[in-house]
Short mmCIF file of C-alpha atoms in Angstrom, two decimals:
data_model
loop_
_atom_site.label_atom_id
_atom_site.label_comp_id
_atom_site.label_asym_id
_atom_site.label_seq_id
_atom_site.Cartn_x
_atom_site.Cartn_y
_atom_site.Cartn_z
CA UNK A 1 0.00 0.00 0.00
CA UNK A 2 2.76 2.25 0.07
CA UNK A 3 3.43 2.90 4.17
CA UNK A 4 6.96 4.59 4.17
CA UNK A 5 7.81 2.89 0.86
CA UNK A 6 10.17 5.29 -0.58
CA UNK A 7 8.00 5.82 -3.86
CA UNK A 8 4.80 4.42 -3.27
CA UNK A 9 3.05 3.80 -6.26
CA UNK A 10 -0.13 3.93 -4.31
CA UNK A 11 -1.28 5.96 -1.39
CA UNK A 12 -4.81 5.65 0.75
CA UNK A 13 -5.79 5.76 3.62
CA UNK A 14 -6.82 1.90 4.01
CA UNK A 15 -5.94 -1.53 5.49
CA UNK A 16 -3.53 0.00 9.07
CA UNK A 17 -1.70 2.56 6.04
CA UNK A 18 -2.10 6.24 5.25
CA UNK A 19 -1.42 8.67 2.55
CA UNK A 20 0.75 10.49 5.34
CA UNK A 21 2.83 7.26 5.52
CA UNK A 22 3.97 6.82 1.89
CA UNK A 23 4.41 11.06 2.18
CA UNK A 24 6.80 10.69 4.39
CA UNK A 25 8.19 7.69 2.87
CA UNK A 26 8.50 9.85 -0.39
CA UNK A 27 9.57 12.55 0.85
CA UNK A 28 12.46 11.63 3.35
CA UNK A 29 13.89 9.17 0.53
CA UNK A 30 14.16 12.20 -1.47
CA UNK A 31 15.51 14.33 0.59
CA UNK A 32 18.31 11.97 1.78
CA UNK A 33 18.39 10.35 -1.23
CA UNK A 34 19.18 13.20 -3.85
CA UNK A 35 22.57 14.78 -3.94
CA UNK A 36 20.90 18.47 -4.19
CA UNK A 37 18.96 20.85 -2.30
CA UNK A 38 15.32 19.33 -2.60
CA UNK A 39 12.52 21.48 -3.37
CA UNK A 40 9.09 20.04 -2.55
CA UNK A 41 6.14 21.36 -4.33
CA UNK A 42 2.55 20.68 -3.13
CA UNK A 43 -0.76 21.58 -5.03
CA UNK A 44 -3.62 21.16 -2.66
CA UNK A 45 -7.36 22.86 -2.46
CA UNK A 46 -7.42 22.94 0.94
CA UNK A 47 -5.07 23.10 3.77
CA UNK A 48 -4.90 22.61 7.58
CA UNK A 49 -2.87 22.17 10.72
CA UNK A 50 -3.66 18.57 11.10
CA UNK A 51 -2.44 17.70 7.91
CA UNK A 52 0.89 19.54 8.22
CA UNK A 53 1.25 17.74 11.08
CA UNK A 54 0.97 14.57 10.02
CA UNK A 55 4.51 15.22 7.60
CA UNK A 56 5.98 17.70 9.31
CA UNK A 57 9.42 16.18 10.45
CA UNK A 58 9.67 15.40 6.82
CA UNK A 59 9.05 18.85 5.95
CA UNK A 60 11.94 19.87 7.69
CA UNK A 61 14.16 17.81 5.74
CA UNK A 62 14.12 19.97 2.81
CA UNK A 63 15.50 22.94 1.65
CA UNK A 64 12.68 24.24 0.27
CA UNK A 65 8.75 23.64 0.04
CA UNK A 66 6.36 25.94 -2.71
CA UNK A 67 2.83 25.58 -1.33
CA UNK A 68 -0.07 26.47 -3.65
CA UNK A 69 -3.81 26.48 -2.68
CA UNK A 70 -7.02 27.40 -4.34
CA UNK A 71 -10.56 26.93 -4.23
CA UNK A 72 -12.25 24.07 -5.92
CA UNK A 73 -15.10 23.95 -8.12
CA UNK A 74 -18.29 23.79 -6.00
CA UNK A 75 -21.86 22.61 -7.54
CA UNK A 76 -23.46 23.56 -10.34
CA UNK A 77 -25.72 26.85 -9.68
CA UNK A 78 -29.20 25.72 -10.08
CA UNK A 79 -30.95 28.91 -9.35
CA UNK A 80 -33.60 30.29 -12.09
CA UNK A 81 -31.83 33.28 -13.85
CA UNK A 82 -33.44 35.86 -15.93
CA UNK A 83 -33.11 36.36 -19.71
CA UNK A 84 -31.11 38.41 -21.08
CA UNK A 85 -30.82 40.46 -24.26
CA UNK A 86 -27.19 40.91 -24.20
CA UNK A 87 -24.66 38.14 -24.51
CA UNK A 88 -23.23 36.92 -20.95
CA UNK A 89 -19.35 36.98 -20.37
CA UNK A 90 -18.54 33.72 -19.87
CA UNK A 91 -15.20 34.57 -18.51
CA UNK A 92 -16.23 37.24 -16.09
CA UNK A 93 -18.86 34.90 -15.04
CA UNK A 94 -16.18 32.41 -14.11
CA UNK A 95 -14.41 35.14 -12.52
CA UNK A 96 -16.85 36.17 -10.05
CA UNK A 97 -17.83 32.67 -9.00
CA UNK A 98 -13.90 31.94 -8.57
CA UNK A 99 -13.92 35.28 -6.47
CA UNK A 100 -16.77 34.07 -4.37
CA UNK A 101 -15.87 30.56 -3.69
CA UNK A 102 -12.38 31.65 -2.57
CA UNK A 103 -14.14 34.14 -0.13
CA UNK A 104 -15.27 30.94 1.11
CA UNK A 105 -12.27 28.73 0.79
CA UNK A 106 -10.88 31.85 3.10
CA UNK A 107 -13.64 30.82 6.06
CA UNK A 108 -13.03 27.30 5.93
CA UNK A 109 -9.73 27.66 5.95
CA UNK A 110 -10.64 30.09 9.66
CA UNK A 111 -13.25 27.74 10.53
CA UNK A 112 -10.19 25.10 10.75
CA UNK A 113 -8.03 27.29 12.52
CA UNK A 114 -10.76 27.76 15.09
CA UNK A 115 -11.83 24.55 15.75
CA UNK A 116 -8.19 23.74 16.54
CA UNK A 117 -9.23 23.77 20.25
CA UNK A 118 -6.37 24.80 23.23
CA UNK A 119 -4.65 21.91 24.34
CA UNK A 120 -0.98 21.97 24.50
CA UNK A 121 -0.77 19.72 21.70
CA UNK A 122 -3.04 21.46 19.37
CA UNK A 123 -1.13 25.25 20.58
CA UNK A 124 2.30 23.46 19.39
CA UNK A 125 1.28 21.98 16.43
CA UNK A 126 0.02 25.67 15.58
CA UNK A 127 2.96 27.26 16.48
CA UNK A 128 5.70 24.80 14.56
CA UNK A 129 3.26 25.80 11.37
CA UNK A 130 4.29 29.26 11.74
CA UNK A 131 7.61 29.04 12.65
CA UNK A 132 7.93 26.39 9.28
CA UNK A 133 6.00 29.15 7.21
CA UNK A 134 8.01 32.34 8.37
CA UNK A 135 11.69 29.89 8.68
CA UNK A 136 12.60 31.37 5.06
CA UNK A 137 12.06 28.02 3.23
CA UNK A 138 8.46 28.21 2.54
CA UNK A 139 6.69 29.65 -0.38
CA UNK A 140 2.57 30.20 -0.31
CA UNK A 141 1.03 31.03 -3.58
CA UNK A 142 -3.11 31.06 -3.62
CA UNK A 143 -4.52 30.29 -7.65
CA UNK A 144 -7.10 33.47 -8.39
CA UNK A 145 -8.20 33.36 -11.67
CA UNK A 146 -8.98 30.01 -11.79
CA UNK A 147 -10.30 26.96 -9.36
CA UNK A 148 -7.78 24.35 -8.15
CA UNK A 149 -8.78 20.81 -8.32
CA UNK A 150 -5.59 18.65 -8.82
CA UNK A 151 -3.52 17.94 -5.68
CA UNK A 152 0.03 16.60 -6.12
CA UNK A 153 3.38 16.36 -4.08
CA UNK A 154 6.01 16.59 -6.89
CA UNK A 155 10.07 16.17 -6.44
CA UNK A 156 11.18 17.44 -9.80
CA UNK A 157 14.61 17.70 -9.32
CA UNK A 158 16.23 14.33 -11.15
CA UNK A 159 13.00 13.56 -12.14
CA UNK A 160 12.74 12.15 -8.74
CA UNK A 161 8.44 11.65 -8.57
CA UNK A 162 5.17 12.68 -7.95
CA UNK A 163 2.65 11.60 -5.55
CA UNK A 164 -0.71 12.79 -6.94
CA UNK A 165 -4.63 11.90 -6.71
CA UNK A 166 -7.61 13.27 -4.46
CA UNK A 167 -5.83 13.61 -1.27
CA UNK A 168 -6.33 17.62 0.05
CA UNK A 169 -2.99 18.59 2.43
CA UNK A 170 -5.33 18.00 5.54
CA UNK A 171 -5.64 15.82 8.57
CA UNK A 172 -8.61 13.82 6.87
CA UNK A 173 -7.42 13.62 3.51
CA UNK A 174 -4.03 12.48 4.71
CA UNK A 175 -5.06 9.98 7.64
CA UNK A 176 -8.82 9.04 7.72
CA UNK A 177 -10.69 10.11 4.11
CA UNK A 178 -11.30 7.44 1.65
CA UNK A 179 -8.79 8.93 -0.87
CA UNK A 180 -6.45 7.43 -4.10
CA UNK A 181 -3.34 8.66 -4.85
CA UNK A 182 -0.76 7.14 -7.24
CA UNK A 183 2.92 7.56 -7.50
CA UNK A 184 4.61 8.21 -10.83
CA UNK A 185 8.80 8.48 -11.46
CA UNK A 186 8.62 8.32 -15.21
CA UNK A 187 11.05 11.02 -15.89
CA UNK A 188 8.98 13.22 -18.71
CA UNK A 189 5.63 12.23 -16.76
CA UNK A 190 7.62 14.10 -13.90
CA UNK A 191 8.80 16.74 -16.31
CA UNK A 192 5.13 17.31 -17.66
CA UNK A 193 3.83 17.62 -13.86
CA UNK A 194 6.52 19.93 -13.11
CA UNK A 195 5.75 22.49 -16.43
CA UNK A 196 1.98 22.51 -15.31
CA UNK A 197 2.66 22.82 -11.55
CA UNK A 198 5.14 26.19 -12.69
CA UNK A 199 2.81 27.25 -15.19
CA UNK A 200 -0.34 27.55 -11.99
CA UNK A 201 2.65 28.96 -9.72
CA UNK A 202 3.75 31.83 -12.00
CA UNK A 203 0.00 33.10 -11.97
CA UNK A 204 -0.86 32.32 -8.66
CA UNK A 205 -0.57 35.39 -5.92
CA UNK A 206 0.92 35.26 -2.90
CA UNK A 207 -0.91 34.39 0.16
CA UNK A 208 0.36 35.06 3.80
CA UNK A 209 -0.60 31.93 5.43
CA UNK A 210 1.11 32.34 8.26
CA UNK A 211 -0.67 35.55 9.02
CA UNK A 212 -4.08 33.55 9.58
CA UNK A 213 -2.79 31.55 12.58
CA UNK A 214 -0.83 34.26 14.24
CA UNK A 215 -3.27 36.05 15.95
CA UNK A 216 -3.92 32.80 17.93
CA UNK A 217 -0.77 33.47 20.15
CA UNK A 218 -1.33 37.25 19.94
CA UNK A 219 -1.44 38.38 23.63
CA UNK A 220 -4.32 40.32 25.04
CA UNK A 221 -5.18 42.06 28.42
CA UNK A 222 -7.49 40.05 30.65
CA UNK A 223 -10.13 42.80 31.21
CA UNK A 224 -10.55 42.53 27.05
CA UNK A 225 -10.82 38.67 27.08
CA UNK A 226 -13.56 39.18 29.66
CA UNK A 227 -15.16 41.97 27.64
CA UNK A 228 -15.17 40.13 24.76
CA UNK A 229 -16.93 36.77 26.56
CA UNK A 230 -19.86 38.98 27.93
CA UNK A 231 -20.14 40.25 24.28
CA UNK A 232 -20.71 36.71 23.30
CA UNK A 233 -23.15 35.65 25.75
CA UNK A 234 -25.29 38.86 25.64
CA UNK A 235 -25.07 39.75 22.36
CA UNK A 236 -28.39 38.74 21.43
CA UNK A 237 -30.11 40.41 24.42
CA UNK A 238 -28.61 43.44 23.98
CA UNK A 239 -30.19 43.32 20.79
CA UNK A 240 -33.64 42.06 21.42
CA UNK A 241 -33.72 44.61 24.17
CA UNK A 242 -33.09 47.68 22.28
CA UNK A 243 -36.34 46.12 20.12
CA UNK A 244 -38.54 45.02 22.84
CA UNK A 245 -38.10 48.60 24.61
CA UNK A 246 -38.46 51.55 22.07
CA UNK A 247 -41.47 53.47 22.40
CA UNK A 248 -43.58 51.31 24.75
CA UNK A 249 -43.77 53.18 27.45
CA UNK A 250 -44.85 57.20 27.97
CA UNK A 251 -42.26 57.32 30.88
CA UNK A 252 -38.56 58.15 30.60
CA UNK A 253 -36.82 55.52 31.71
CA UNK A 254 -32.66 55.60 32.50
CA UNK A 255 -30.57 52.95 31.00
CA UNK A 256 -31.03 50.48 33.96
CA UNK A 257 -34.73 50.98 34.50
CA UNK A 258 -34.88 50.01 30.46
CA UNK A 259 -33.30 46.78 31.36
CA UNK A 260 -35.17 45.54 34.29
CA UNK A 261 -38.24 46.31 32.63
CA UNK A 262 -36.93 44.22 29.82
CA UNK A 263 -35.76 41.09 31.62
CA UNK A 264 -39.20 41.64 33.72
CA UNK A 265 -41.38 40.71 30.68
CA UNK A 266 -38.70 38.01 29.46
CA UNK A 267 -39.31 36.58 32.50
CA UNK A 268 -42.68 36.76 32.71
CA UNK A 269 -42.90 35.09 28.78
CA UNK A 270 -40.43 31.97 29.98
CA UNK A 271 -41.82 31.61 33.29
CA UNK A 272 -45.62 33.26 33.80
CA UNK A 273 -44.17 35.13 36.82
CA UNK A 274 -41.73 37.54 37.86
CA UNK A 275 -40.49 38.73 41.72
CA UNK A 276 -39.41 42.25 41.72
#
């Protein structure tokens, strides 16, 4: 199955091995293997901690990694559009749903980052990704004109191989997913990888992926953090108070008086009784 083979012509996440295994397999051969600096390049839609984690020590073996993400293709819109007289632009079209899906390729990427939790574990794994992305080694390019749907792990230098199928650079698509990757170390089936993987990366932008997980370690006064918690949890009151008590009453009320009368008839809805 390829676990730690070093090229694995086939990579899933089945039968006690992973796609992480034959990774690292792939990856450390190479970069003890070849006489050069190694140069790692990784095409993936989406990205996350857990998934770094899984290779990381390998990571560190080489001299240099070029990560690019994008935003895949989502569903087909299905939504009833009005005719038009003009002729649509098919390109700007594409454009604008490529803008809008990597608005929300942003937020998953977020949502990830937030769900990481705060156990020492999950706080070092976090911090090692930074301290990989901002070492000097690491290259992040995002694609913007154009969805990304192939993922690959390519070694170009010799011709060395590529590792490529439906495996995203994530926990679950390198551990748990029910994924297919195959390895491939034909030399001009390496070569052709390598020209399409360049020709993505010269029009991709770069993306400050370190910058989204930084914030995380960012330190802040404990009077905020408290702040900030109340905000959560009364967010919603605050809200349906200012509704519930505009013009209802013919008195002037003060701020306080506003608010008891508020919770008074919240009470009195949940409970059929109130004690003032």
């Amino acid at each position: 199955m390829g676990s730690g083979v070093a090229k694995p012509e086939l990579a899933v996440n089945q039968d006690g091995a992973t796609v992480a295994d034959a990774l690292n397999g792939f990856i450390g051969h190479a970069a003890e293997g070849l006489a050069h600096d190694v140069r790692l390049d990784i095409a993936t839609a989406y990205f996350n901690v857990g998934g770094y984690s899984l290779i990381a020590d390998s990571l560190d073996k080489l001299h240099s990694v070029r990560l690019l993400i994008g935003a895949e293709p989502g569903p087909p819109e299905r939504r009833a559009r009005a005719l038009r007289s003009e002729p649509v632009n098919a390109r700007r079209a594409e454009l604008r749903r490529v803008g809008d899906l990597l608005a929300s390729h942003e937020e998953a990427l977020a949502v990830d980052r937030d769900l990481l939790g705060f156990t020492q574990v999950a706080d070092a794994s976090a911090r090692r990704l930074v301290e990989w992305l901002r070492s000097g080694r690491v290259q992040v390019r995002r694609l913007e004109d154009r969805f990304l749907h192939g993922k690959a792990f390519l070694v170009a230098a010799h011709g060395h191989g590529v590792v490529s199928g439906s495996s995203n650079f994530t926990r679950a698509g390198l551990s748990t997913n029910l994924e297919l990757n195959l390895g491939n170390y034909t030399p001009h089936t390496v070569s052709a990888v390598a020209e399409w993987f360049d020709e993505l990366w010269e029009t991709a932008a770069d993306y400050d992926l370190a910058a989204l997980f930084e914030p995380r370690f960012e330190a802040h006064p404990p009077q905020l953090v408290y702040l900030r918690m109340l905000w959560e949890r009364y967010q919603a009151d605050l809200a349906a108070e200012e509704d519930a008590t505009a013009p209802r009453s013919t008195i002037e009320l003060t701020s306080f008086q506003k608010d008891g009368l508020w919770r008074a008839r919240k009470l009195l809805d949940e409970f059929d009784g109130v004690l003032i």
